[in-house]
Coordinates of C-alpha atoms and ligand atoms in Angstrom, one line a residue:
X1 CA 125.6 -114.6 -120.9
X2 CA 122.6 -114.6 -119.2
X3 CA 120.8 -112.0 -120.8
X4 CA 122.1 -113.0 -124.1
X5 CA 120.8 -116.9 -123.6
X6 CA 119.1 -117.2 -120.4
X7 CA 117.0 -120.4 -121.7
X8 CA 120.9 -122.0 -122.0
X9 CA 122.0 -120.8 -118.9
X10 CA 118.9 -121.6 -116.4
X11 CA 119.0 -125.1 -118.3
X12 CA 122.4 -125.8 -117.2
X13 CA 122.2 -124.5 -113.8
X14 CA 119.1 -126.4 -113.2
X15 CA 120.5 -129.8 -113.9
X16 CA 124.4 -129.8 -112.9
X17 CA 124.3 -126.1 -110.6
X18 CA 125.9 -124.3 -112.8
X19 CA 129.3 -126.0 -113.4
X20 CA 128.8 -126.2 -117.0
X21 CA 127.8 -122.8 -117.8
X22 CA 130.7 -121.7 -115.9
X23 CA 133.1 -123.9 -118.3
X24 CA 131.2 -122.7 -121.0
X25 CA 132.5 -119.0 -120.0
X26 CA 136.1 -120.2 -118.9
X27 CA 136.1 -122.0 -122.9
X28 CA 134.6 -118.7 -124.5
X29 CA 136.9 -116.2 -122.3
X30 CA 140.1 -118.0 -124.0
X31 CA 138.7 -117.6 -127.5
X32 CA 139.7 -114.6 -129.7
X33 CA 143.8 -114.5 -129.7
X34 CA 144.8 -114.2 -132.9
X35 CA 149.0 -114.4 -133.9
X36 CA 150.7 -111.8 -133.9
X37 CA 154.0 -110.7 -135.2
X38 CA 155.9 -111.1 -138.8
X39 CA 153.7 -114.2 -140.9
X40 CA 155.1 -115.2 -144.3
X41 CA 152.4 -115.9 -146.6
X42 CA 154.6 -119.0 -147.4
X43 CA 153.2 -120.3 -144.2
X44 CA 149.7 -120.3 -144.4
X45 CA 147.9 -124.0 -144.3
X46 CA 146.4 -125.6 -145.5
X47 CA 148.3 -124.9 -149.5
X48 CA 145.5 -124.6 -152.2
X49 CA 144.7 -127.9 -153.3
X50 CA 144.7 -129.4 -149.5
X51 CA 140.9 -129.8 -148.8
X52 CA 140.2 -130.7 -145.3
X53 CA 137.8 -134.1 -145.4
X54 CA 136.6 -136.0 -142.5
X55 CA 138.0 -139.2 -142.5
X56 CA 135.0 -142.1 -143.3
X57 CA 134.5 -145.0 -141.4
X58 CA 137.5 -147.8 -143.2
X59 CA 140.4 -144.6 -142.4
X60 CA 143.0 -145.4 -140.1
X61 CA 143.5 -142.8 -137.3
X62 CA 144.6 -143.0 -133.8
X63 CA 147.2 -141.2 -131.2
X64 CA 148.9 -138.6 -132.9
X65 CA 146.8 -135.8 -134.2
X66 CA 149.4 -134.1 -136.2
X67 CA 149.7 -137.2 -138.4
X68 CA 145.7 -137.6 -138.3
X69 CA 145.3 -134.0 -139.5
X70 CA 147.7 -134.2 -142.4
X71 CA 145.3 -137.4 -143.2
X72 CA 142.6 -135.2 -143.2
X73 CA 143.6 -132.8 -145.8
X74 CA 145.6 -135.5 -148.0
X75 CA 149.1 -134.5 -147.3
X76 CA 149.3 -137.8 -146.0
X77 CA 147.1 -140.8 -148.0
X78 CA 143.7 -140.1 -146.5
X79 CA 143.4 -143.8 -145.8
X80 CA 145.9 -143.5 -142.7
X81 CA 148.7 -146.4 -144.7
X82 CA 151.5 -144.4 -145.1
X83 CA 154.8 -144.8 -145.9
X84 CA 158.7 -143.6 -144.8
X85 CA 159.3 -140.8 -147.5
X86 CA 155.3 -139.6 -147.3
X87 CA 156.1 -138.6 -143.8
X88 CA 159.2 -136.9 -144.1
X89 CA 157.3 -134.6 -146.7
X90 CA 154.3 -133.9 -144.9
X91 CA 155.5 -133.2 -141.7
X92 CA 158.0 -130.8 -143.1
X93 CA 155.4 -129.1 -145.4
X94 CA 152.8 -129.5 -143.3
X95 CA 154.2 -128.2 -139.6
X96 CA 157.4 -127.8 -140.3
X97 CA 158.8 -130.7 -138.4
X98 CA 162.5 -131.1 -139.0
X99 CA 163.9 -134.2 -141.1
X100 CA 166.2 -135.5 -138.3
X101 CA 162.9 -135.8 -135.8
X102 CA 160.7 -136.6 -138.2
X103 CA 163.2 -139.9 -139.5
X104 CA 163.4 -140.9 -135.6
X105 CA 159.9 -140.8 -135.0
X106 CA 159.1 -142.6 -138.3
X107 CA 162.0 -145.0 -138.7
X108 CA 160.9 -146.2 -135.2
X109 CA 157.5 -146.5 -135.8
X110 CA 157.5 -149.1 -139.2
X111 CA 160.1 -151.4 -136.7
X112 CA 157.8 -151.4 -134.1
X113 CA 154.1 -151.2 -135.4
X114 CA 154.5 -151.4 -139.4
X115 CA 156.3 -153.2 -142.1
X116 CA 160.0 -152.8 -142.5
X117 CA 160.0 -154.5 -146.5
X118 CA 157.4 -151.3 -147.5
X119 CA 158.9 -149.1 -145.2
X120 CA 155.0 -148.5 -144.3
X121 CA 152.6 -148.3 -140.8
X122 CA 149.0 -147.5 -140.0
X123 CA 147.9 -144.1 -137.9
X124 CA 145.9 -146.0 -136.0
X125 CA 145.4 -149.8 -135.7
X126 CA 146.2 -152.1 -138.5
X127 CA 144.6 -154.2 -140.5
X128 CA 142.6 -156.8 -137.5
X129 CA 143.4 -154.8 -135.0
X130 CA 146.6 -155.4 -135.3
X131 CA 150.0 -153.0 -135.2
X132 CA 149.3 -149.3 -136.5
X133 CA 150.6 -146.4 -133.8
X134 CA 148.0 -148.0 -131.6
X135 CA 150.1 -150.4 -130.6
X136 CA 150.7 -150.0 -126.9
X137 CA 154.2 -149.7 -125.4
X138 CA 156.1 -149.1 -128.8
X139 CA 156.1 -145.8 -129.9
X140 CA 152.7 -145.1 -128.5
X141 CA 153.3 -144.8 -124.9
X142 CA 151.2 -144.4 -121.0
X143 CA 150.9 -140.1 -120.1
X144 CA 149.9 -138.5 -123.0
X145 CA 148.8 -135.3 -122.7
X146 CA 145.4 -135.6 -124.2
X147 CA 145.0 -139.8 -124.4
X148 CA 144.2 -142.2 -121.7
X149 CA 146.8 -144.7 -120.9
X150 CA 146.5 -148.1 -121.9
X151 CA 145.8 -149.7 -118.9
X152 CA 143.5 -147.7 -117.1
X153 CA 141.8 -147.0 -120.9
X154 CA 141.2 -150.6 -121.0
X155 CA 142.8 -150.4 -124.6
X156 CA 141.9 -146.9 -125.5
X157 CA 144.8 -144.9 -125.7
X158 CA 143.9 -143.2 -128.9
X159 CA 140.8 -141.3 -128.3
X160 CA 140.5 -137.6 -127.2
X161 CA 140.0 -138.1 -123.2
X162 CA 137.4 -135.8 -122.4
X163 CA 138.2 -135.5 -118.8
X164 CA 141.6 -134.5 -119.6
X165 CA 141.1 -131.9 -121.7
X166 CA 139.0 -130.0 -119.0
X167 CA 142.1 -130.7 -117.0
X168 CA 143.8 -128.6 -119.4
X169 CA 141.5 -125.9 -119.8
X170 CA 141.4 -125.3 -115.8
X171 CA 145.5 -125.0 -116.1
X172 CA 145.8 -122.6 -119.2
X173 CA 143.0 -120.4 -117.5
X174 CA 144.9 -120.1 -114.7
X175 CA 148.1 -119.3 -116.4
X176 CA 148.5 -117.3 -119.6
X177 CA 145.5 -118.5 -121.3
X178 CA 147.6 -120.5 -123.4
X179 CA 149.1 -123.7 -124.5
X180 CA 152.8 -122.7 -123.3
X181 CA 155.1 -124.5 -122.3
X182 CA 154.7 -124.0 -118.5
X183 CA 150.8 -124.9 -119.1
X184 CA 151.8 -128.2 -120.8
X185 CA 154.5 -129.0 -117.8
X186 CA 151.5 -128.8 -115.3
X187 CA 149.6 -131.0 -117.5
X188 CA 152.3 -133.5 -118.0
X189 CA 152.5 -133.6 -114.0
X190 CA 149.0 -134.3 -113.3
X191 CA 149.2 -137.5 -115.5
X192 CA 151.8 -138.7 -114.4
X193 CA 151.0 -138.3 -110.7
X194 CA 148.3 -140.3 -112.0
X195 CA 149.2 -142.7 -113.7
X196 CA 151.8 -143.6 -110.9
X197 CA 148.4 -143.9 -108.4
X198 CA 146.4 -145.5 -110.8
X199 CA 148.3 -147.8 -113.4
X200 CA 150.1 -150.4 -112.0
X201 CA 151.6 -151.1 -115.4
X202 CA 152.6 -147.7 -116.0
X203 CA 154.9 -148.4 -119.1
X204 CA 158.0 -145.6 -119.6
X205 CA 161.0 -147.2 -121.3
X206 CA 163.4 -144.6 -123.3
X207 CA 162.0 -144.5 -126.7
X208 CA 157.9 -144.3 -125.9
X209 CA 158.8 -142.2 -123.4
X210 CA 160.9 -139.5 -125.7
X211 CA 158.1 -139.8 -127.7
X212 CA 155.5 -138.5 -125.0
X213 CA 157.3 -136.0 -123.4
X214 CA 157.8 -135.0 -126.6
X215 CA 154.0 -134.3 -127.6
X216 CA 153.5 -132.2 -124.4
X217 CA 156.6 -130.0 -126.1
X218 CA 154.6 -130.3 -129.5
X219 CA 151.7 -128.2 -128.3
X220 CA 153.4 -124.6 -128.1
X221 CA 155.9 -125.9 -130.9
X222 CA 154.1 -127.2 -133.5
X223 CA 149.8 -126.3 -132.9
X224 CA 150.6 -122.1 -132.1
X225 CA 149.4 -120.1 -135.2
X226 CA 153.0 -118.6 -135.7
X227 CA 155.8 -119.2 -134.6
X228 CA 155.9 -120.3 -131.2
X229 CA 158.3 -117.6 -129.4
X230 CA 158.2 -115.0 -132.1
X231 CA 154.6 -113.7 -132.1
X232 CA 152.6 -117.1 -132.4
X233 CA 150.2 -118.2 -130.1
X234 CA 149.7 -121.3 -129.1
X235 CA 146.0 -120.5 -128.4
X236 CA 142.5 -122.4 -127.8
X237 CA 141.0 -122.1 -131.1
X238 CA 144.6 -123.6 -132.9
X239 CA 145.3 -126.3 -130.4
X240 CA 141.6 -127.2 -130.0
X241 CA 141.1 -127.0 -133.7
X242 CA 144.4 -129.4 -134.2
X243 CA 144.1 -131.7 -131.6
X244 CA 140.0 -132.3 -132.3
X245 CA 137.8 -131.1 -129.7
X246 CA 134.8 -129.2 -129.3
X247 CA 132.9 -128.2 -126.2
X248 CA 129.1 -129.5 -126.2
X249 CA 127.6 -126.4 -124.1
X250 CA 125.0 -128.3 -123.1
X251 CA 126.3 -131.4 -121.3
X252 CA 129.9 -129.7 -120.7
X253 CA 131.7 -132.5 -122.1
X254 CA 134.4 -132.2 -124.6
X255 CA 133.9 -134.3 -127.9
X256 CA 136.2 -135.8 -130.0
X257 CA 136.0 -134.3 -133.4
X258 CA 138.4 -135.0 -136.9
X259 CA 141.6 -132.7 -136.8
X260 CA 141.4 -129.7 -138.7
X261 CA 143.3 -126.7 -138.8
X262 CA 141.3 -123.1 -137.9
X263 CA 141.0 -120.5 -140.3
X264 CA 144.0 -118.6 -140.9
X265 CA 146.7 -120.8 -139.5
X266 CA 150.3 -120.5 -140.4
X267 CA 153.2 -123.2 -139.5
X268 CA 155.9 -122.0 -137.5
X269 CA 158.6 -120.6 -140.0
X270 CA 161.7 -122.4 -139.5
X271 CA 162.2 -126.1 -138.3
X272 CA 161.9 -127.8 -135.3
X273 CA 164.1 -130.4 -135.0
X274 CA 165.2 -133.5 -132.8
X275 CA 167.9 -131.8 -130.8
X276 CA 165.5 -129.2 -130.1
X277 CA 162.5 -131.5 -128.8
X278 CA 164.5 -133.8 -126.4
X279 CA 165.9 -130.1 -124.7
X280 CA 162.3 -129.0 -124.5
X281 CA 161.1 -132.3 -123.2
X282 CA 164.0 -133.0 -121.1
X283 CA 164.6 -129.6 -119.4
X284 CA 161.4 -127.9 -119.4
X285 CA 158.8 -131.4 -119.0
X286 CA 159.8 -133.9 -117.5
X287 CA 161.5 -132.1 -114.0
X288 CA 157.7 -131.4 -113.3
X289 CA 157.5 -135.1 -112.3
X290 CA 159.9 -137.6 -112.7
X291 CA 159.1 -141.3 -114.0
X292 CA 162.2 -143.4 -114.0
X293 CA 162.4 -145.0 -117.4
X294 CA 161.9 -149.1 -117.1
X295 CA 160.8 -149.0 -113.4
X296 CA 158.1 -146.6 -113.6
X297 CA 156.7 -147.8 -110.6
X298 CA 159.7 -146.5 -108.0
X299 CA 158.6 -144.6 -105.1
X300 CA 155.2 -145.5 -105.8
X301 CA 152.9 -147.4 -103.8
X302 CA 152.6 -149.8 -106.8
X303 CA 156.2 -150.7 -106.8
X304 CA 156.8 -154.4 -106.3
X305 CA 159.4 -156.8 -107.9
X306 CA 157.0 -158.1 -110.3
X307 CA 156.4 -155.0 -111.6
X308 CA 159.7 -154.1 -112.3
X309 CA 160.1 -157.3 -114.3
X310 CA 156.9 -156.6 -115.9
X311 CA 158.6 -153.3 -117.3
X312 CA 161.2 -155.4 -118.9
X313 CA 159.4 -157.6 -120.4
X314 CA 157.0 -154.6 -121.9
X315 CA 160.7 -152.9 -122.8
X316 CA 162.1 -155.8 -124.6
X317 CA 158.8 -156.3 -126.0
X318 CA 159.0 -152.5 -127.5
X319 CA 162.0 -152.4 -129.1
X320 CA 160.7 -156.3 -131.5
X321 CA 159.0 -155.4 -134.6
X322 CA 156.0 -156.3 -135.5
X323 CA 156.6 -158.3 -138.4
X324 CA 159.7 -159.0 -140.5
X325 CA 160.9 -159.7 -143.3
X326 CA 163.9 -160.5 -146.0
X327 CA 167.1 -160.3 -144.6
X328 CA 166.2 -159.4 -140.7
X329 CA 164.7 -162.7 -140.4
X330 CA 167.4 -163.6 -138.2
X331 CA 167.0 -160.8 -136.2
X332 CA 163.5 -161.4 -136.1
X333 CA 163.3 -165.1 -135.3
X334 CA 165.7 -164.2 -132.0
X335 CA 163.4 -161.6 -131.1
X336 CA 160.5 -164.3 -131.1
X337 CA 163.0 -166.5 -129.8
X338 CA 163.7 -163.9 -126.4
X339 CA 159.7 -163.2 -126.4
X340 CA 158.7 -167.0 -126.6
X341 CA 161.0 -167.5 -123.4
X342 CA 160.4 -164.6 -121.4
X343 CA 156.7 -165.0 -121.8
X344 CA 155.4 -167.9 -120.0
X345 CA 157.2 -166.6 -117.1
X346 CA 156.4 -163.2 -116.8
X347 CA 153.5 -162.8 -119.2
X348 CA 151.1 -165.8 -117.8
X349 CA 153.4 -168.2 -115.7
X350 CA 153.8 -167.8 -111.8
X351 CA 154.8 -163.7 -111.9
X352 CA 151.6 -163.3 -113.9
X353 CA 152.7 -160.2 -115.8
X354 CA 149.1 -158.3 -116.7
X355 CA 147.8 -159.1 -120.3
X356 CA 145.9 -155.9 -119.8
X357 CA 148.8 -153.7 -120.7
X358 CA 149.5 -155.6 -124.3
X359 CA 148.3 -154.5 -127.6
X360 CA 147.1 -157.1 -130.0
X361 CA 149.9 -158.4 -131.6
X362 CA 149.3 -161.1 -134.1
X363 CA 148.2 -160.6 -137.6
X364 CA 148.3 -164.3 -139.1
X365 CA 151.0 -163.8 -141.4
X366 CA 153.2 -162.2 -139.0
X367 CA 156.5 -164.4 -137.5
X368 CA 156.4 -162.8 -134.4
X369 CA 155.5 -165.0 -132.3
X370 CA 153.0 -167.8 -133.4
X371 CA 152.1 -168.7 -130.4
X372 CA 150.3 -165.7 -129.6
X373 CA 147.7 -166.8 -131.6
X374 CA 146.3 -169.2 -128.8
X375 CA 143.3 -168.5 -126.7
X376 CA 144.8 -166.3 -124.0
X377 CA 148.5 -166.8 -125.5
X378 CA 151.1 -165.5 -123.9
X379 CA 151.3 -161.9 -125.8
X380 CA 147.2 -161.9 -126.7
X381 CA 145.7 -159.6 -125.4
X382 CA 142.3 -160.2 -123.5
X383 CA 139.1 -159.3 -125.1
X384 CA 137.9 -156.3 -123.4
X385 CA 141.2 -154.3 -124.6
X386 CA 141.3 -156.1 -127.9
X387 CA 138.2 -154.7 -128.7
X388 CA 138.7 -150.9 -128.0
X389 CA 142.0 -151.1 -130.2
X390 CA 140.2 -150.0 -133.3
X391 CA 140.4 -147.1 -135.4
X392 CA 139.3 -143.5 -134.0
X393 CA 135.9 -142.9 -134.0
X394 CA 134.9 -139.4 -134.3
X395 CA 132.0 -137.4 -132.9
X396 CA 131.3 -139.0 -129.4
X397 CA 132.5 -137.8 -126.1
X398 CA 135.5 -140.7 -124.4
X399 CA 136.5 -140.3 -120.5
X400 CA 133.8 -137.9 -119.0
X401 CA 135.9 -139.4 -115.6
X402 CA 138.8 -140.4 -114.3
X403 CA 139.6 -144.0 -115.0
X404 CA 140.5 -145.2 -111.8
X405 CA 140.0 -148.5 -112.8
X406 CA 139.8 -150.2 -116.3
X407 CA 137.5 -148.5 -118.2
X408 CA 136.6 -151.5 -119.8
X409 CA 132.1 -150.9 -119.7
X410 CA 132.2 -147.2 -119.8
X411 CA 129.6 -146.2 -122.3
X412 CA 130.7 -143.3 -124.9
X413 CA 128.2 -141.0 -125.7
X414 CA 127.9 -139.5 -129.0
Ligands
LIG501 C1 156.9 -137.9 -137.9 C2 156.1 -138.9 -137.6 C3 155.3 -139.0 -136.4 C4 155.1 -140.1 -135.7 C5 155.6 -141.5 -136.1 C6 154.3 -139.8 -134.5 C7 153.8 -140.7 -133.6 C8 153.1 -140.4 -132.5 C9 152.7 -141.4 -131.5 C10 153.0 -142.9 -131.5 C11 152.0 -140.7 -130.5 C12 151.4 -141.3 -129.3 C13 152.3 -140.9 -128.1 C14 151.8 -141.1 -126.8 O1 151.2 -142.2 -126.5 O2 151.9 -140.3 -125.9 C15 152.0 -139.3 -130.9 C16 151.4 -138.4 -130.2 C17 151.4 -137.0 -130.5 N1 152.0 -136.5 -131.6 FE1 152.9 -137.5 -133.2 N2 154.0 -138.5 -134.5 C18 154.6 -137.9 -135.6 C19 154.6 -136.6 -136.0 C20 153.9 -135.6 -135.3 C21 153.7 -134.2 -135.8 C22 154.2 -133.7 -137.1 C23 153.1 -133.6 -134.8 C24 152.6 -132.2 -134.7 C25 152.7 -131.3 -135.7 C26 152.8 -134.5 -133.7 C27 152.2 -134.2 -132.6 C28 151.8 -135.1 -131.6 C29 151.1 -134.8 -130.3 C30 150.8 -133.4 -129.9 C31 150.9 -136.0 -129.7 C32 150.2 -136.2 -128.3 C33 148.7 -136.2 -128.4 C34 148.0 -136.1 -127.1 O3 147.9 -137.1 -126.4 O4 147.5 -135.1 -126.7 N3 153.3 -135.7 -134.1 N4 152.6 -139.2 -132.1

């Protein structure tokens, strides 16, 4: 490397000692695996027709990057507003996802952060800020494998996390180069070790935390070129590609870039379904480090009664819609009603439950709880997290270090 750009490499190791070109060779030494195996042309994505588009500034985006990428190429409304049946299709045309999974993940996502009368949701935030798979604690949940948690992200929990994805790259290079299974099991146990340290609201209740166990499965499952198992690879340039990240060689940071799928990808070949990702996430992720659903907090040094009450409130919280309508009114008005009651007393009253850890949740037109709409109401969330609830925004670098604290000033670079 240093014959073939010397200026490069005596830049970097003037100004941080050569730790970036070194990462600069660990990122280029993964490169060049290409699948392998039995591909049906059948497979190959994008489909003619598909054309790959960065989304533009009013697009919704946020946490999951398989729903982002279909975005990206229209399978999904390139707007990010999608609906119930739009999912099903693209998920199964685009990765392959299997309907039962794919009806879970969506059915739970338009009663927690959409609409149940259009049977519709955001990718990212919602229209104010408000709802979208942004929304904290719902479907969205804290140890993601590439996303800060909410907390400690001071609201961004839907940005590429720069640091993290180093993290990553230091584990496959040490293991099989690749985005395996084992690879994504150490990854999921470094977060979690630290968000048990550093987030004292660390939020895992059942559903969320299906959900992100899940997405460390989805890497090998869903991102290899192939099918994972039978010849694919679930290799830098596909997951990289997928999940939206580029290495700047100069600065050694990893910037978050719009979803795309490399050249010569094919979807695994035969469905992946929901039976199939809890075994994954149950048997192969989660025994890397346990977090007890609901009291995420036990055996930590951050476990304290208020903090177990905290989870409940978070968890009952989770499982209330966002906003209702027609004949779950009912259902809806005793959800407000549990919310309005439990909130004095453990959102602001005298257990002080952190407003830190809530999304946004009021949208004006919304039941769900009127109140919120008061200057630091029991479910508003303060300013500083409010504000970095927005839609992605692509291009920049987020989380060059660990956010031990709220990262609530960090600048982002671009
Ligand atoms: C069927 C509808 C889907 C819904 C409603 C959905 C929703 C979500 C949500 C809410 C998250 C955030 C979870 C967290 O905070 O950890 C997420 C993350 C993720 N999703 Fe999806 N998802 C869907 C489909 C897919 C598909 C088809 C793929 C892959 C092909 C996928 C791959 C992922 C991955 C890998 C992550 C974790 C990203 C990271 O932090 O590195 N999802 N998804």
């Amino acid at each position: 490397m240093a014959k073939r750009e010397p200026q490069l490499l005596s830049g970097l190791t003037d100004t941080v000692g050569g730790v970036v070109g070194s990462l600069v060779n660990d990122v280029r030494g993964l490169l060049g695996s290409i699948a392998e195996g039995i591909l049906n042309p059948d497979d190959k994505r994008p489909e003619p027709g598909y054309e790959f588009q960065a989304p533009g500034a009013g697009d919704s985006r946020g946490p999951c990057p398989g729903l982002n990428l279909l975005a990206n190429y229209g399978y999904l409304p390139r707007d990010g507003y999608v609906n119930y049946g739009q999912i099903l299709e693209a998920t199964a045309r685009g990765f392959n996802m299997g309907t039962d999974l794919a009806t879970v993940l969506a059915v739970f996502s338009i009663l927690a952060d959409g609409d149940i009368a259009t049977e519709s949701f955001y990718l990212g935030a919602g229209p104010g800020n408000v709802g979208g798979l942004n929304r904290h604690s719902t479907a969205e949940a804290d140890i993601s494998p590439h996303r800060e948690d909410y907390y400690t992200g001071c609201g961004d929990n839907h940005h590429v996390s720069s640091r993290l994805v180093k993290q990553g790259v230091d584990i496959i290079k040490a293991g099989s180069g690749k985005y395996d299974m084992s690879a994504m099991a150490q990854q999921y146990a470094k977060n979690a070790d630290f968000s048990k340290k550093y987030n004292p609201f660390l939020y895992a209740f059942p559903f969320p935390q299906i959900v992100s166990l899940g997405a460390f499965a989805f890497y090998p499952q869903f991102f290899s070129n192939g099918t994972y198992g039978a010849g694919g690879v679930p290799n830098y340039e596909s997951v990289s590609a997928i999940v939206g990240w580029q290495l700047n060689e100069k600065t050694g940071h990893f910037e978050y870039v719009p979803e795309r799928w490399p050249e010569n990808w094919y979807r695994r070949s035969f469905p992946y379904g929901a039976v199939e990702a809890l075994t994954d996430a149950f048997l192969q992720i989660y025994p890397a480090n346990i977090v007890v659903p609901g009291a995420s907090q036990l055996l930590t040094p951050n476990f304290n009664v208020t903090n177990i009450l905290c989870d409940v409130f978070q968890g009952i919280r989770s499982i209330t819609p966002l906003g209702l309508a027609g004949d779950e009114k009912d259902a809806g008005e005793a959800a407000d009603w549990a919310l309005s009651k439990l909130s004095p007393v453990l959102g602001v009253g005298a257990l002080g439950c952190s407003l830190d850890t809530l999304s946004p949740d009021y949208d004006g037109d919304s039941i769900l709880f009127p109140s919120a709409s008061q200057t630091g109401g029991p479910i508003n969330s303060p300013s500083a997290q409010a504000s970095n609830a927005g839609n992605n925004v692509y291009n920049k670098v987020y989380f060059t270090a660990a956010p031990t604290k709220p990262a609530c000033n960090h600048a982002y670079s671009s």
